[in-house]
Coordinates of C-alpha atoms and ligand atoms in Angstrom, one line a residue:
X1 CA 300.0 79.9 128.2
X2 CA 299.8 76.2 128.9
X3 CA 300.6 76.9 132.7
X4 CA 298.4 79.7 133.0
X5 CA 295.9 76.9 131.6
X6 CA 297.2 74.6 134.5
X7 CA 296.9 76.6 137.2
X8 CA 293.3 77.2 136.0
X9 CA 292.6 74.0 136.0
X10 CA 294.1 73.1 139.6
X11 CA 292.6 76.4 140.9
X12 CA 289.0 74.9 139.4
X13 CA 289.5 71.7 140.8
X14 CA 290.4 73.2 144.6
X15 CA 287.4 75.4 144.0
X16 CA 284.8 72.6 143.3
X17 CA 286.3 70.0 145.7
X18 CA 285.5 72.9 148.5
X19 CA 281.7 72.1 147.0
X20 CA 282.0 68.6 147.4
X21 CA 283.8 68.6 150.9
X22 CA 280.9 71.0 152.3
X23 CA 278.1 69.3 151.0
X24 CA 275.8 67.8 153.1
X25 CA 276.8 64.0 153.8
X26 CA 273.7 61.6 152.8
X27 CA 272.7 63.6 149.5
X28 CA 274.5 61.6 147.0
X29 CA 277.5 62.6 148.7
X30 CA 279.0 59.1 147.8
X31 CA 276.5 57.6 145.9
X32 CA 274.1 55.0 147.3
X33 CA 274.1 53.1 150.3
X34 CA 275.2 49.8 149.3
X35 CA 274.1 47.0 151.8
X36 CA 275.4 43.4 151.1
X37 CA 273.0 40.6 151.8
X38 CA 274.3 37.4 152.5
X39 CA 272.7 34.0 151.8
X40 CA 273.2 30.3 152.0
X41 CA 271.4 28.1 149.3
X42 CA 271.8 28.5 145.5
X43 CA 269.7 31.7 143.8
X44 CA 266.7 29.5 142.5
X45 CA 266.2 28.5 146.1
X46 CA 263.0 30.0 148.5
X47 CA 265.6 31.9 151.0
X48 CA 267.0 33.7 148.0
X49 CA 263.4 34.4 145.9
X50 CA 262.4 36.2 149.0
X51 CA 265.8 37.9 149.3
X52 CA 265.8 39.1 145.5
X53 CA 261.9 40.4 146.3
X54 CA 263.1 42.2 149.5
X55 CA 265.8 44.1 147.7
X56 CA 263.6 45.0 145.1
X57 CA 260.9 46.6 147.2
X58 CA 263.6 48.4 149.7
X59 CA 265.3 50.1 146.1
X60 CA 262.3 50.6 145.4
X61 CA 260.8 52.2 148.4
X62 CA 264.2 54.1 149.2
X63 CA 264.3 55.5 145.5
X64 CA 267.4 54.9 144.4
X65 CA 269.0 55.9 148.0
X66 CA 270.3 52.0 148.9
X67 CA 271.3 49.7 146.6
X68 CA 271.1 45.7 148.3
X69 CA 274.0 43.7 146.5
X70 CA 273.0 39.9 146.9
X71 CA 275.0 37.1 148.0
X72 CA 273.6 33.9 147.2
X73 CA 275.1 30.0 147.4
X74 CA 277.2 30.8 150.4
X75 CA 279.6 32.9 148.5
X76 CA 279.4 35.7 151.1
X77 CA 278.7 33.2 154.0
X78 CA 277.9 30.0 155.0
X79 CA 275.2 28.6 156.9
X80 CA 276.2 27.5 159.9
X81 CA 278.2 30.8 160.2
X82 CA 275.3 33.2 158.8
X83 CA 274.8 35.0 162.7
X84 CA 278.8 34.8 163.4
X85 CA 279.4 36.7 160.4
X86 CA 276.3 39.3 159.9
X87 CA 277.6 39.8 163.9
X88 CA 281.2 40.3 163.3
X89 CA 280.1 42.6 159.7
X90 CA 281.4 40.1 157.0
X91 CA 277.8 41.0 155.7
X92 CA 275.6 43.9 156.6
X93 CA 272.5 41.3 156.2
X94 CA 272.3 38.0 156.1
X95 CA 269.3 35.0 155.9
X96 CA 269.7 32.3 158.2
X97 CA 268.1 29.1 159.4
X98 CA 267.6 28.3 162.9
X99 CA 267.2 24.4 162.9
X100 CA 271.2 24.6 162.3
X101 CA 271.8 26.0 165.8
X102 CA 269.2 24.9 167.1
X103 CA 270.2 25.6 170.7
X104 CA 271.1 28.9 170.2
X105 CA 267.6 30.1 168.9
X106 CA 264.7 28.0 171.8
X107 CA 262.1 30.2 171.8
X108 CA 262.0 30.8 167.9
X109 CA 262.6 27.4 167.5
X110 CA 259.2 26.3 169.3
X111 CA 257.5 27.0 165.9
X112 CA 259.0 23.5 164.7
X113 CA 257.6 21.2 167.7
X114 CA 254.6 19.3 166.4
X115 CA 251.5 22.0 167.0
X116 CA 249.7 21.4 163.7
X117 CA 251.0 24.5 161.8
X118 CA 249.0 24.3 159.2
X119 CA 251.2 26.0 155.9
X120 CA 254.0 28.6 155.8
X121 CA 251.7 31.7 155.9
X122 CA 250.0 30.9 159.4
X123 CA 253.0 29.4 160.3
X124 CA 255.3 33.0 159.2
X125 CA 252.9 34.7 160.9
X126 CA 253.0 33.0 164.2
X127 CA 256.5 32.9 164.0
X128 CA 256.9 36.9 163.7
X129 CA 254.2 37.1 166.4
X130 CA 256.4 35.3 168.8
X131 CA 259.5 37.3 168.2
X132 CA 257.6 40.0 168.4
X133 CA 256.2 39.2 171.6
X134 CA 259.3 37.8 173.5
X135 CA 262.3 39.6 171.5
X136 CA 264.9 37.2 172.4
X137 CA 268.0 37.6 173.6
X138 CA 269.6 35.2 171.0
X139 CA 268.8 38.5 168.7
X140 CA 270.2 40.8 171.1
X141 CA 273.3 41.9 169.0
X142 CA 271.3 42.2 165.7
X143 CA 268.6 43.5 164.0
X144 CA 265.9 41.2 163.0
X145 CA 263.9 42.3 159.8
X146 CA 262.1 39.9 159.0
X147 CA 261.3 36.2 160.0
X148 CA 259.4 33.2 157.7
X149 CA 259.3 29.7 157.6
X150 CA 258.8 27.0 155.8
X151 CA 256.0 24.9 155.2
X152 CA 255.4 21.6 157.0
X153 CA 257.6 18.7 156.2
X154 CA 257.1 15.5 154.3
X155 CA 259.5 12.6 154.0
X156 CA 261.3 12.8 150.7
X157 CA 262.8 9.4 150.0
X158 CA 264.6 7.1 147.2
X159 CA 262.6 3.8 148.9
X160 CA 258.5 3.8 149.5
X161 CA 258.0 4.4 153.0
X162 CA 254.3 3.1 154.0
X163 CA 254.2 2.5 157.5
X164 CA 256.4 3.0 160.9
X165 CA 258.3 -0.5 159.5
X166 CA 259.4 1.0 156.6
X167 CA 261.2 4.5 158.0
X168 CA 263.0 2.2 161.0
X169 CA 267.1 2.9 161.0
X170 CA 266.6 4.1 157.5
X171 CA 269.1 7.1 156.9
X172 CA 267.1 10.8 156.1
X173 CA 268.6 14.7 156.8
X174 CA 267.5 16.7 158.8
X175 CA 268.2 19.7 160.7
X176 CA 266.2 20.8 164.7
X177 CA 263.3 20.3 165.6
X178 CA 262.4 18.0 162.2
X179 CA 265.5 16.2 163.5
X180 CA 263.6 15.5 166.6
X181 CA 260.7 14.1 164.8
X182 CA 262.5 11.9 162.5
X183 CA 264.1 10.2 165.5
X184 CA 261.0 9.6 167.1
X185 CA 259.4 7.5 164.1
X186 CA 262.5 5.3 164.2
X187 CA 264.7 6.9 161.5
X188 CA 268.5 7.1 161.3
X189 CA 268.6 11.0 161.1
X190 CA 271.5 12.5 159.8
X191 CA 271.8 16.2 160.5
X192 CA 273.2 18.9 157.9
X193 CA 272.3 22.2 156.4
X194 CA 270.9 22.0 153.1
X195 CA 273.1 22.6 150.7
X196 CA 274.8 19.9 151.6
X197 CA 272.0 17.6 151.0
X198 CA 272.4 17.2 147.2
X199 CA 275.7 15.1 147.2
X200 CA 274.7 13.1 150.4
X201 CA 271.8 11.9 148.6
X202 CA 273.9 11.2 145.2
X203 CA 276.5 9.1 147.1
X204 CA 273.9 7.5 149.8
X205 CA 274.9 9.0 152.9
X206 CA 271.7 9.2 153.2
X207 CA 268.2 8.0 151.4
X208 CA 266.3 10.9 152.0
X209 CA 265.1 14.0 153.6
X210 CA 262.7 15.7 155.3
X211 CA 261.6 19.5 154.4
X212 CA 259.6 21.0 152.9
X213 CA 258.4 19.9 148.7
X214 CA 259.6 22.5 146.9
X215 CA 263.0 21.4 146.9
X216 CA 262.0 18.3 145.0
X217 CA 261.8 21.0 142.2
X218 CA 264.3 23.8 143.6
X219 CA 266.9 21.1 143.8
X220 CA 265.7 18.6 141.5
X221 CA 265.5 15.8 144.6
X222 CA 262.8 14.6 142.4
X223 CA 265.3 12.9 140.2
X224 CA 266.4 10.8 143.3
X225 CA 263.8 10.4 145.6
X226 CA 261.0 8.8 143.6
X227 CA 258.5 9.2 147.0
X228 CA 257.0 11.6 149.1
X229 CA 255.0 10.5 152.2
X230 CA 252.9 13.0 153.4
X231 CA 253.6 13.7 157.5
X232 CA 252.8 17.7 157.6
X233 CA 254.9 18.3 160.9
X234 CA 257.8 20.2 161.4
X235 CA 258.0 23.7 159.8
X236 CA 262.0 25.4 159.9
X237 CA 262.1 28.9 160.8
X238 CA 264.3 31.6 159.1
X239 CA 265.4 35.0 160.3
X240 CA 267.0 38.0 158.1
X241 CA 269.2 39.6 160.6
X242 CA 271.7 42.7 159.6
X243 CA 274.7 44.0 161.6
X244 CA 273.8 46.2 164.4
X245 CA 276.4 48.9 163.5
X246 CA 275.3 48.9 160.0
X247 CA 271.3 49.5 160.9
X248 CA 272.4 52.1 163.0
X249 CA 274.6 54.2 160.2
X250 CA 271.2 54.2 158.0
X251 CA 269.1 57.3 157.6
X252 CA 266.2 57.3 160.0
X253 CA 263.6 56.9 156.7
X254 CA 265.3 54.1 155.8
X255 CA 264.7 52.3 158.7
X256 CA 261.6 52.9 158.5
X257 CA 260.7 51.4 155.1
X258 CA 262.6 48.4 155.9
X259 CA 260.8 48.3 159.4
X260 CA 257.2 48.5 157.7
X261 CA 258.6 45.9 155.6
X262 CA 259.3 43.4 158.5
X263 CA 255.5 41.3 158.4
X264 CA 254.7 42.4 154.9
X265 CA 257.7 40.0 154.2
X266 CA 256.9 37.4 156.4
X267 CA 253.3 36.8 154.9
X268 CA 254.6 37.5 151.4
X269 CA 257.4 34.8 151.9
X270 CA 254.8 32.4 153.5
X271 CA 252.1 32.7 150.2
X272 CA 255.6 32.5 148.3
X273 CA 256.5 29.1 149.6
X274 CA 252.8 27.6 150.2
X275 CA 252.2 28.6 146.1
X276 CA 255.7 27.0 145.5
X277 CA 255.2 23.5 147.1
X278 CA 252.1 23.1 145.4
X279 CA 253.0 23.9 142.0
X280 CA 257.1 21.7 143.1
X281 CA 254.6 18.6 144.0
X282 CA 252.2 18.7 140.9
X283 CA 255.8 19.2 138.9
X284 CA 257.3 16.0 140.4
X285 CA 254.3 14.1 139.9
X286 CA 253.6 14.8 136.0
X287 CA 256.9 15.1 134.6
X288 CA 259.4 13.3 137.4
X289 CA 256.8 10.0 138.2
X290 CA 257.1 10.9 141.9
X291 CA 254.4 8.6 144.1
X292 CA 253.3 10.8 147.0
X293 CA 251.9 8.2 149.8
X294 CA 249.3 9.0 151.9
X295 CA 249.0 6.9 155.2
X296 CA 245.8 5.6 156.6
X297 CA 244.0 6.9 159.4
X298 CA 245.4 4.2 161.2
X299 CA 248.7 4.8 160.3
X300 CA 248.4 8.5 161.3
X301 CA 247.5 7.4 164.2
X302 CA 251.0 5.6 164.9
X303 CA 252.8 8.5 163.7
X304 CA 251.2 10.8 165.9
X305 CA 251.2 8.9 169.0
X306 CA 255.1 8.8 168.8
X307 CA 255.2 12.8 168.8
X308 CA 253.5 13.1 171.8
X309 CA 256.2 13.4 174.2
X310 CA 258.0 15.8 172.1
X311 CA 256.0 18.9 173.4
X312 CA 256.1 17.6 176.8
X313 CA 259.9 17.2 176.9
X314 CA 260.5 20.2 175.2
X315 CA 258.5 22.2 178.0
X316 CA 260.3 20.2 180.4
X317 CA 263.9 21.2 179.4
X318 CA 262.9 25.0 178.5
X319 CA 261.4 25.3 181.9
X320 CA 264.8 23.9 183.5
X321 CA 266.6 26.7 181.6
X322 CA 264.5 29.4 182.7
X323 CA 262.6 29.7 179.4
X324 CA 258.6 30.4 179.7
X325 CA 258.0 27.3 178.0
X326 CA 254.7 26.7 178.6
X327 CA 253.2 29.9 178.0
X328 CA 255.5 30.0 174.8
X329 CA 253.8 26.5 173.5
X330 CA 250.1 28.4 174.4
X331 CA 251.0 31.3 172.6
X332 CA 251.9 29.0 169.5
X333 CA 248.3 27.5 169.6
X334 CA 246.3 30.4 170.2
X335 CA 248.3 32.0 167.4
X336 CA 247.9 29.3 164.9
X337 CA 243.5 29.8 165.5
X338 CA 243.9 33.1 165.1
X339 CA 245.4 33.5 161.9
X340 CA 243.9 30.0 160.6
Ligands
3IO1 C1 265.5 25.1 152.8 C2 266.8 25.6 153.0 C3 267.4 26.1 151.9 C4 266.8 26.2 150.7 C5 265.6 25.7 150.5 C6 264.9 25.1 151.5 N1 263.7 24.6 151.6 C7 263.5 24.1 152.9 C8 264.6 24.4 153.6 C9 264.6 24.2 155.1 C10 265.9 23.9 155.6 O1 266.6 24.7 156.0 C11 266.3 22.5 155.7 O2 267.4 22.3 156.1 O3 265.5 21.6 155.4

């Protein structure tokens, strides 16, 4: 009886695993498609708001068909190795910033010379526009799907810093093109990916940094650097890149949700982060006692003179490496009127 019963049962299971073997392969076959996202900074952080909101919208959108597994605080991979790895498939996706290899990325990084980007929307925008427009070969072995930046940096400091006297040799992080402009006004820039920032400033490695404000509240910097003196320059650009293979594997209507979803992220990320610093500044002002420092006209005036050369150079040592550098600067500033 029992092995009659047993023979039933292994004849059953032959007999549906036939079912399962013949059915057709993307229809639940194996469940969902499960995508791992990468990302460097912690989860309360701007790169990983926009990454949670991404996932969302592509479950959503693919209805039910991918499931995006998030990475966040470098757990999947690290900054500096964010391309390397989303290239070599340690993550399908992965979130990077530019200004931390900044020579591997010159066209994209021409969004952070000093053009007078005027907030992270415009500036998103423009940035998309020129990837668009000159798909570089620095992206050549991924797929980009979206690109945002930041919004212009200010000088984040533990000491008041009022005038070109006050910033000279004095120790601040950061990363690219910002790096540039730091060294310009006289600082002693010290060059590192964000999350290393935290413990540099707690030990003194450095006094400060320059980024954008909502990390005064993202990573509580407003509990160490009691002022903010307002520069609006450099912007850092971002890029969402996933493993070539990877895209390729995916069902031809999932690509295209996640290709409609290329500038929709962009501006979304960009209202994100100009919504964020506001509401990070006002934060560090009421409850923190953070004094932001506005300089005078004739201060300004300083500032800016010492940037001047920056475009210039820049256009200079683009050209020498074969780079339509100044077409790629024109671009920028007809961009930036365009969407202002
Ligand atoms: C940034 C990087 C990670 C998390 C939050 C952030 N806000 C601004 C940045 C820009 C940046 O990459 C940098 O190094 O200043």
């Amino acid at each position: 009886m029992s092995r009659k019963l047993g023979s039933f049962v292994l004849g059953l299971f032959f007999f549906l695993s036939m079912f399962c073997f013949y059915m057709p392969v993307p229809v639940m076959a194996g469940g969902p498609i499960v995508l791992n996202y990468a990302n460097f900074p912690p989860a309360p952080t701007f790169p990983c708001v926009q990454m949670e909101e991404w996932k969302r919208k592509v479950e959503e959108r693919t209805k039910g068909k991918v499931l995006i597994q998030t990475y966040p605080g470098g757990t999947l991979l690290k900054a500096k190795g964010m391309m390397d790895g989303v290239i070599a498939g340690t993550a399908d996706i992965g979130c990077l910033c530019m200004a931390y290899q900044p020579g591997r990325f010159p066209i994209t990084n021409a969004i952070s010379l000093p053009l007078g980007l005027p907030n992270s929307t415009v500036a998103s925008l423009v940035l998309w526009e020129l990837y668009k427009k000159y798909t570089p070969r620095s992206f050549a072995k991924v797929k980009v799907l979206t690109m945002f930046t930041t919004a212009p940096s200010n000088i984040m400091s533990k000491i008041p810093i009022r005038t070109l006297e006050d910033i000279k040799g004095v120790p601040l992080r950061a990363s690219g093109g910002a790096a540039q402009i730091l060294k310009a006004w006289g600082a002693n820039r010290v060059g590192m990916p964000m999350p290393e920032t935290p413990e540099a400033l707690q030990k003194g490695v450095v006094k400060g940094l320059f980024s954008s404000l909502e990390v005064l509240k993202d990573f509580k910097f407003a509990e160490l650097c009691k002022y903010v003196t307002i520069t609006n320059t450099a912007v850092y650009p971002f890029a969402v890149v996933m493993n070539m293979d990877s895209w390729n594997r995916l069902p031809k209507d999932v690509q295209k949700v996640m290709e409609d979803l290329g500038r929709e992220q962009c501006i979304w990320t960009g209202t994100y982060m100009d919504n964020h610093v506001a509401e990070a500044l006002e934060w560090s002002q009421k409850t923190q006692g953070v004094e932001v420092i506005k300089l005078s006209k004739e201060e300004k005036a300083r500032w800016d003179k010492l940037l001047d050369p920056i475009v210039d150079q820049w256009v200079k040592d683009m050209t020498a490496k074969g780079l339509p550098a100044a077409q790629i600067v024109e671009d920028i500033k007809s961009m930036i009127k365009k969407y202002e």
